[in-house]
Short mmCIF file of C-alpha atoms in Angstrom, two decimals:
data_model
loop_
_atom_site.label_atom_id
_atom_site.label_comp_id
_atom_site.label_asym_id
_atom_site.label_seq_id
_atom_site.Cartn_x
_atom_site.Cartn_y
_atom_site.Cartn_z
CA UNK A 1367 -67.28 -28.77 -11.15
CA UNK A 1368 -65.22 -26.58 -13.04
CA UNK A 1369 -64.13 -24.57 -10.47
CA UNK A 1370 -62.91 -27.70 -8.76
CA UNK A 1371 -60.87 -29.06 -11.22
CA UNK A 1372 -59.45 -25.96 -12.37
CA UNK A 1373 -57.51 -25.73 -8.82
CA UNK A 1374 -56.39 -29.35 -9.07
CA UNK A 1375 -54.71 -28.41 -12.64
CA UNK A 1376 -53.04 -25.00 -11.38
CA UNK A 1377 -51.92 -27.48 -8.20
CA UNK A 1378 -50.29 -29.83 -10.75
CA UNK A 1379 -48.65 -27.15 -12.87
CA UNK A 1380 -47.07 -25.50 -10.19
CA UNK A 1381 -46.05 -29.20 -8.43
CA UNK A 1382 -44.36 -30.22 -12.10
CA UNK A 1383 -41.83 -26.88 -12.16
CA UNK A 1384 -41.50 -26.83 -8.50
CA UNK A 1385 -39.89 -30.56 -8.79
CA UNK A 1386 -38.11 -29.38 -12.09
CA UNK A 1387 -36.59 -26.55 -10.48
CA UNK A 1388 -35.01 -29.05 -7.60
CA UNK A 1389 -33.86 -31.50 -10.46
CA UNK A 1390 -31.84 -28.82 -12.63
CA UNK A 1391 -30.05 -27.06 -9.43
CA UNK A 1392 -29.50 -30.11 -7.23
CA UNK A 1393 -28.25 -32.10 -10.87
CA UNK A 1394 -24.46 -31.13 -11.96
CA UNK A 1395 -23.64 -30.21 -14.36
CA UNK A 1396 -21.46 -32.03 -17.58
CA UNK A 1397 -19.38 -29.41 -18.35
CA UNK A 1398 -15.97 -28.51 -18.16
CA UNK A 1399 -14.18 -25.18 -17.81
CA UNK A 1400 -11.05 -25.01 -19.66
CA UNK A 1401 -8.53 -21.95 -18.88
CA UNK A 1402 -5.46 -20.43 -20.22
CA UNK A 1403 -2.81 -17.30 -20.87
CA UNK A 1404 -5.20 -15.14 -23.97
CA UNK A 1405 -0.83 -14.15 -24.95
CA UNK A 1406 2.24 -15.28 -24.35
CA UNK A 1407 5.49 -13.68 -25.54
CA UNK A 1408 9.12 -16.19 -26.12
CA UNK A 1409 12.34 -14.92 -26.39
CA UNK A 1410 13.49 -16.74 -29.60
CA UNK A 1411 16.04 -20.14 -28.98
CA UNK A 1412 14.48 -20.00 -25.53
CA UNK A 1413 12.39 -21.89 -23.43
CA UNK A 1414 8.14 -20.72 -22.73
CA UNK A 1415 5.10 -21.90 -20.84
CA UNK A 1416 1.79 -22.70 -22.37
CA UNK A 1417 -0.35 -22.57 -19.23
CA UNK A 1418 -3.79 -23.81 -19.26
CA UNK A 1419 -5.78 -25.37 -15.96
CA UNK A 1420 -9.31 -26.90 -15.87
CA UNK A 1421 -12.03 -27.03 -13.29
CA UNK A 1422 -14.20 -30.15 -13.46
CA UNK A 1423 -17.25 -31.60 -11.36
CA UNK A 1424 -16.25 -35.18 -11.60
CA UNK A 1425 -12.55 -36.95 -10.50
CA UNK A 1426 -9.97 -36.84 -11.86
CA UNK A 1427 -9.08 -40.24 -13.47
CA UNK A 1428 -7.06 -41.87 -16.15
CA UNK A 1429 -9.55 -41.83 -18.76
CA UNK A 1430 -8.83 -37.02 -17.82
CA UNK A 1431 -7.00 -36.86 -21.16
CA UNK A 1432 -5.40 -33.34 -22.94
CA UNK A 1433 -4.95 -32.20 -26.23
CA UNK A 1434 -2.76 -29.71 -27.16
CA UNK A 1435 -3.68 -28.31 -31.23
CA UNK A 1436 -1.22 -25.59 -33.05
CA UNK A 1437 -2.83 -23.52 -36.24
CA UNK A 1438 0.11 -20.98 -38.13
CA UNK A 1439 -0.28 -17.43 -38.59
CA UNK A 1440 1.53 -17.46 -41.51
CA UNK A 1441 0.32 -18.56 -44.44
CA UNK A 1442 3.49 -20.12 -45.97
CA UNK A 1443 3.33 -22.56 -42.93
CA UNK A 1444 2.27 -25.90 -42.79
CA UNK A 1445 -0.22 -25.27 -40.33
CA UNK A 1446 -1.92 -22.43 -41.58
CA UNK A 1447 -5.28 -24.08 -42.99
CA UNK A 1448 -6.21 -26.31 -40.02
CA UNK A 1449 -4.97 -27.16 -36.86
CA UNK A 1450 -2.47 -29.77 -35.66
CA UNK A 1451 -1.66 -31.88 -32.87
CA UNK A 1452 1.20 -31.27 -31.08
CA UNK A 1453 1.21 -32.87 -27.93
CA UNK A 1454 -1.38 -35.69 -26.58
CA UNK A 1455 -1.75 -36.91 -22.89
CA UNK A 1456 -3.65 -39.73 -21.61
CA UNK A 1457 -3.52 -42.39 -18.87
CA UNK A 1458 -0.25 -40.65 -17.24
CA UNK A 1459 2.04 -40.94 -20.23
CA UNK A 1460 2.57 -38.02 -23.19
CA UNK A 1461 2.27 -38.16 -26.70
CA UNK A 1462 4.12 -36.09 -29.33
CA UNK A 1463 2.45 -35.07 -32.49
CA UNK A 1464 3.60 -33.72 -35.34
CA UNK A 1465 7.04 -34.43 -36.32
CA UNK A 1466 7.66 -30.64 -36.29
CA UNK A 1467 7.55 -30.27 -32.57
CA UNK A 1468 9.25 -33.88 -31.85
CA UNK A 1469 11.42 -32.98 -28.95
CA UNK A 1470 10.58 -29.57 -28.19
CA UNK A 1471 7.27 -30.36 -26.49
CA UNK A 1472 6.83 -31.37 -23.30
CA UNK A 1473 3.57 -31.79 -20.41
CA UNK A 1474 5.17 -30.21 -17.35
CA UNK A 1475 0.88 -30.11 -15.82
CA UNK A 1476 -0.54 -32.15 -12.92
CA UNK A 1477 -3.59 -33.71 -13.90
CA UNK A 1478 -4.49 -33.91 -10.50
CA UNK A 1479 -3.87 -30.55 -9.31
CA UNK A 1480 -6.08 -29.87 -12.96
CA UNK A 1481 -3.11 -27.83 -14.89
CA UNK A 1482 -2.20 -28.84 -18.03
CA UNK A 1483 0.10 -26.64 -19.49
CA UNK A 1484 3.16 -27.31 -21.97
CA UNK A 1485 6.37 -26.47 -21.92
CA UNK A 1486 7.60 -25.49 -25.66
CA UNK A 1487 11.94 -25.38 -26.16
CA UNK A 1488 13.33 -24.11 -27.93
CA UNK A 1489 10.98 -21.40 -29.76
CA UNK A 1490 10.92 -20.63 -33.23
CA UNK A 1491 10.15 -17.79 -35.23
CA UNK A 1492 7.31 -20.62 -36.92
CA UNK A 1493 5.43 -21.45 -33.74
CA UNK A 1494 3.64 -18.04 -34.26
CA UNK A 1495 0.32 -18.35 -33.88
CA UNK A 1496 -2.89 -19.61 -32.20
CA UNK A 1497 -2.32 -22.51 -28.97
CA UNK A 1498 -5.67 -24.47 -28.08
CA UNK A 1499 -5.96 -26.40 -25.13
CA UNK A 1500 -8.39 -29.42 -24.55
CA UNK A 1501 -9.44 -31.32 -21.20
CA UNK A 1502 -11.57 -34.16 -21.33
CA UNK A 1503 -12.82 -35.61 -17.84
CA UNK A 1504 -15.54 -38.35 -18.50
CA UNK A 1505 -18.00 -37.76 -18.27
CA UNK A 1506 -17.58 -33.96 -18.51
CA UNK A 1507 -16.49 -34.08 -22.24
CA UNK A 1508 -18.51 -30.94 -23.33
CA UNK A 1509 -16.68 -28.05 -22.85
CA UNK A 1510 -14.57 -25.00 -25.30
CA UNK A 1511 -10.85 -25.36 -25.88
CA UNK A 1512 -8.63 -22.77 -24.68
CA UNK A 1513 -6.82 -20.47 -27.10
CA UNK A 1514 -3.00 -18.53 -26.26
CA UNK A 1515 -2.01 -16.41 -28.68
CA UNK A 1516 1.99 -17.06 -29.47
CA UNK A 1517 4.71 -14.44 -29.88
CA UNK A 1518 8.08 -15.77 -31.15
CA UNK A 1519 10.02 -12.03 -30.95
CA UNK A 1520 13.82 -11.35 -30.40
CA UNK A 1521 14.97 -9.83 -27.28
CA UNK A 1522 14.71 -6.49 -28.11
CA UNK A 1523 10.91 -6.92 -28.11
CA UNK A 1524 9.89 -8.41 -25.05
CA UNK A 1525 8.93 -5.55 -22.19
CA UNK A 1526 11.87 -4.22 -20.24
CA UNK A 1527 11.95 -5.44 -16.79
CA UNK A 1528 10.52 -2.83 -14.60
CA UNK A 1529 12.47 -3.52 -11.34
CA UNK A 1530 14.58 -0.93 -11.84
CA UNK A 1531 11.73 1.91 -11.90
CA UNK A 1532 10.35 0.90 -8.64
CA UNK A 1533 13.08 0.28 -6.52
CA UNK A 1534 13.99 4.39 -8.26
CA UNK A 1535 10.58 5.20 -7.29
CA UNK A 1536 10.52 3.95 -3.80
CA UNK A 1537 13.72 5.51 -3.16
CA UNK A 1538 12.83 8.84 -3.94
CA UNK A 1539 8.98 8.27 -2.47
CA UNK A 1540 11.52 7.87 0.90
CA UNK A 1541 13.75 10.84 0.02
CA UNK A 1542 10.62 12.86 0.03
CA UNK A 1543 9.29 11.78 3.40
CA UNK A 1544 13.07 12.50 5.17
CA UNK A 1545 12.96 15.64 3.33
CA UNK A 1546 9.31 16.53 4.30
CA UNK A 1547 10.33 16.02 7.83
CA UNK A 1548 13.24 17.47 8.19
CA UNK A 1549 11.52 20.70 7.10
CA UNK A 1550 8.99 20.27 9.27
CA UNK A 1551 11.42 20.00 12.04
CA UNK A 1552 13.20 23.11 10.77
CA UNK A 1553 10.25 25.36 10.71
CA UNK A 1554 9.11 24.30 14.69
CA UNK A 1555 12.17 24.78 15.89
CA UNK A 1556 12.26 28.48 13.82
CA UNK A 1557 8.83 29.42 15.70
CA UNK A 1558 9.86 28.20 19.15
CA UNK A 1559 12.73 30.26 18.67
CA UNK A 1560 10.67 33.54 17.81
CA UNK A 1561 8.54 32.73 20.37
CA UNK A 1562 11.23 33.02 23.41
CA UNK A 1563 12.48 36.20 21.01
CA UNK A 1564 8.90 37.91 21.53
CA UNK A 1565 8.53 36.45 25.31
CA UNK A 1566 12.13 38.06 26.04
CA UNK A 1567 11.16 41.67 24.23
CA UNK A 1568 7.85 41.74 25.90
CA UNK A 1569 9.86 40.94 29.45
CA UNK A 1570 12.30 43.99 28.48
CA UNK A 1571 9.41 46.84 27.67
CA UNK A 1572 7.67 45.82 31.05
CA UNK A 1573 11.09 46.61 33.29
CA UNK A 1574 11.34 50.16 31.16
CA UNK A 1575 8.06 51.11 31.68
CA UNK A 1576 8.25 49.78 35.75
CA UNK A 1577 10.17 53.27 36.74
CA UNK A 1578 7.85 55.74 35.38
CA UNK A 1579 5.38 55.40 37.88
CA UNK A 1580 8.03 55.81 40.73
CA UNK A 1581 9.05 59.26 39.04
CA UNK A 1582 5.62 60.57 39.62
CA UNK A 1583 5.40 59.17 43.35
CA UNK A 1584 8.23 61.79 43.91
CA UNK A 1585 7.23 64.01 42.22
CA UNK A 1586 4.09 63.95 44.60
CA UNK A 1587 6.27 64.00 47.72
CA UNK A 1588 8.31 66.59 46.59
CA UNK A 1589 4.95 68.48 46.46
CA UNK A 1590 3.37 67.76 48.89
CA UNK A 1591 6.88 68.78 51.04
CA UNK A 1592 6.64 72.06 49.41
CA UNK A 1593 4.30 73.92 52.13
CA UNK A 1594 6.23 73.26 55.22
CA UNK A 1595 8.57 75.91 56.65
CA UNK A 1596 12.21 75.81 56.10
CA UNK A 1597 14.24 73.96 58.82
CA UNK A 1598 16.39 71.10 59.91
CA UNK A 1599 14.12 67.68 59.44
CA UNK A 1600 15.60 64.70 61.27
CA UNK A 1601 16.56 62.12 59.17
CA UNK A 1602 15.39 58.53 59.61
CA UNK A 1603 16.76 56.58 63.09
CA UNK A 1604 18.93 53.34 62.78
CA UNK A 1605 19.96 51.23 64.92
CA UNK A 1606 23.57 50.03 65.51
CA UNK A 1607 25.31 47.55 67.66
CA UNK A 1608 27.70 49.21 69.14
CA UNK A 1609 30.35 47.08 70.98
CA UNK A 1610 32.39 49.11 73.84
CA UNK A 1611 34.40 45.76 75.42
CA UNK A 1612 36.36 44.58 72.41
CA UNK A 1613 35.62 40.97 73.82
CA UNK A 1614 33.45 38.35 72.55
CA UNK A 1615 31.36 38.18 75.51
CA UNK A 1616 30.55 41.37 76.16
CA UNK A 1617 26.88 43.12 75.81
CA UNK A 1618 26.38 43.93 72.91
CA UNK A 1619 24.09 47.10 72.68
CA UNK A 1620 21.36 48.94 70.50
CA UNK A 1621 21.92 52.27 70.71
CA UNK A 1622 20.41 54.54 67.91
CA UNK A 1623 22.24 56.86 65.64
CA UNK A 1624 20.55 59.96 64.06
CA UNK A 1625 21.28 60.89 60.52
CA UNK A 1626 20.82 64.07 59.13
CA UNK A 1627 18.34 64.04 55.81
CA UNK A 1628 20.60 67.15 54.27
CA UNK A 1629 18.33 67.99 51.06
CA UNK A 1630 18.93 71.12 49.11
CA UNK A 1631 16.69 74.05 49.34
#
């Protein structure tokens, strides 16, 4: 009996754990994720954008709200100790917060696209500090506000545009490729001409060495003719066509003509 009871208890525990796992996996989380730029640089006296976006499992509705707060990093500033609300958005309408930011903040986001960005214009040195973006999309109301460190600087302190450097680097790379291609063509042409020159010299050497075996043959012929007794030697017989009548229709006769082979003794 005890063994059967223990087996039933194990099965119940396993079934309960499996059910809990399924419930935890299938039940959507009621939290909301908020993201913003960690740092933003704005030139003094110009407009800047504080970007903020969020992700939620619930459908965006009129109850979705956005709250922007600010805390200064300057000890003598009014907003140094605690954050103050600078802008509030709900039901499709925006409400500026403290008088310091009235007329200088504008909601440029789109709630339906999950964008809660804010524009600050014109930026002032007193705006140096931390801006917090908090979004509520009921029932997704639990989430950590995103924070952005704003630095209002002079124009000389802004990072320079690297477009000129990039263009120069690309042009330099293209010029280097063209130079390499031209150098390769010149090297190939020089090697080709050198190959032709070596071929000509080899042919000339062969032609200059060709008559040597002929001299050997003549020496052999003279040596072979040495023992023969002196006397008139009949030369080669050459047949020539002689025209006796002088007319075109005359019969051409082949007569032998003997040339004497005159050699020095």
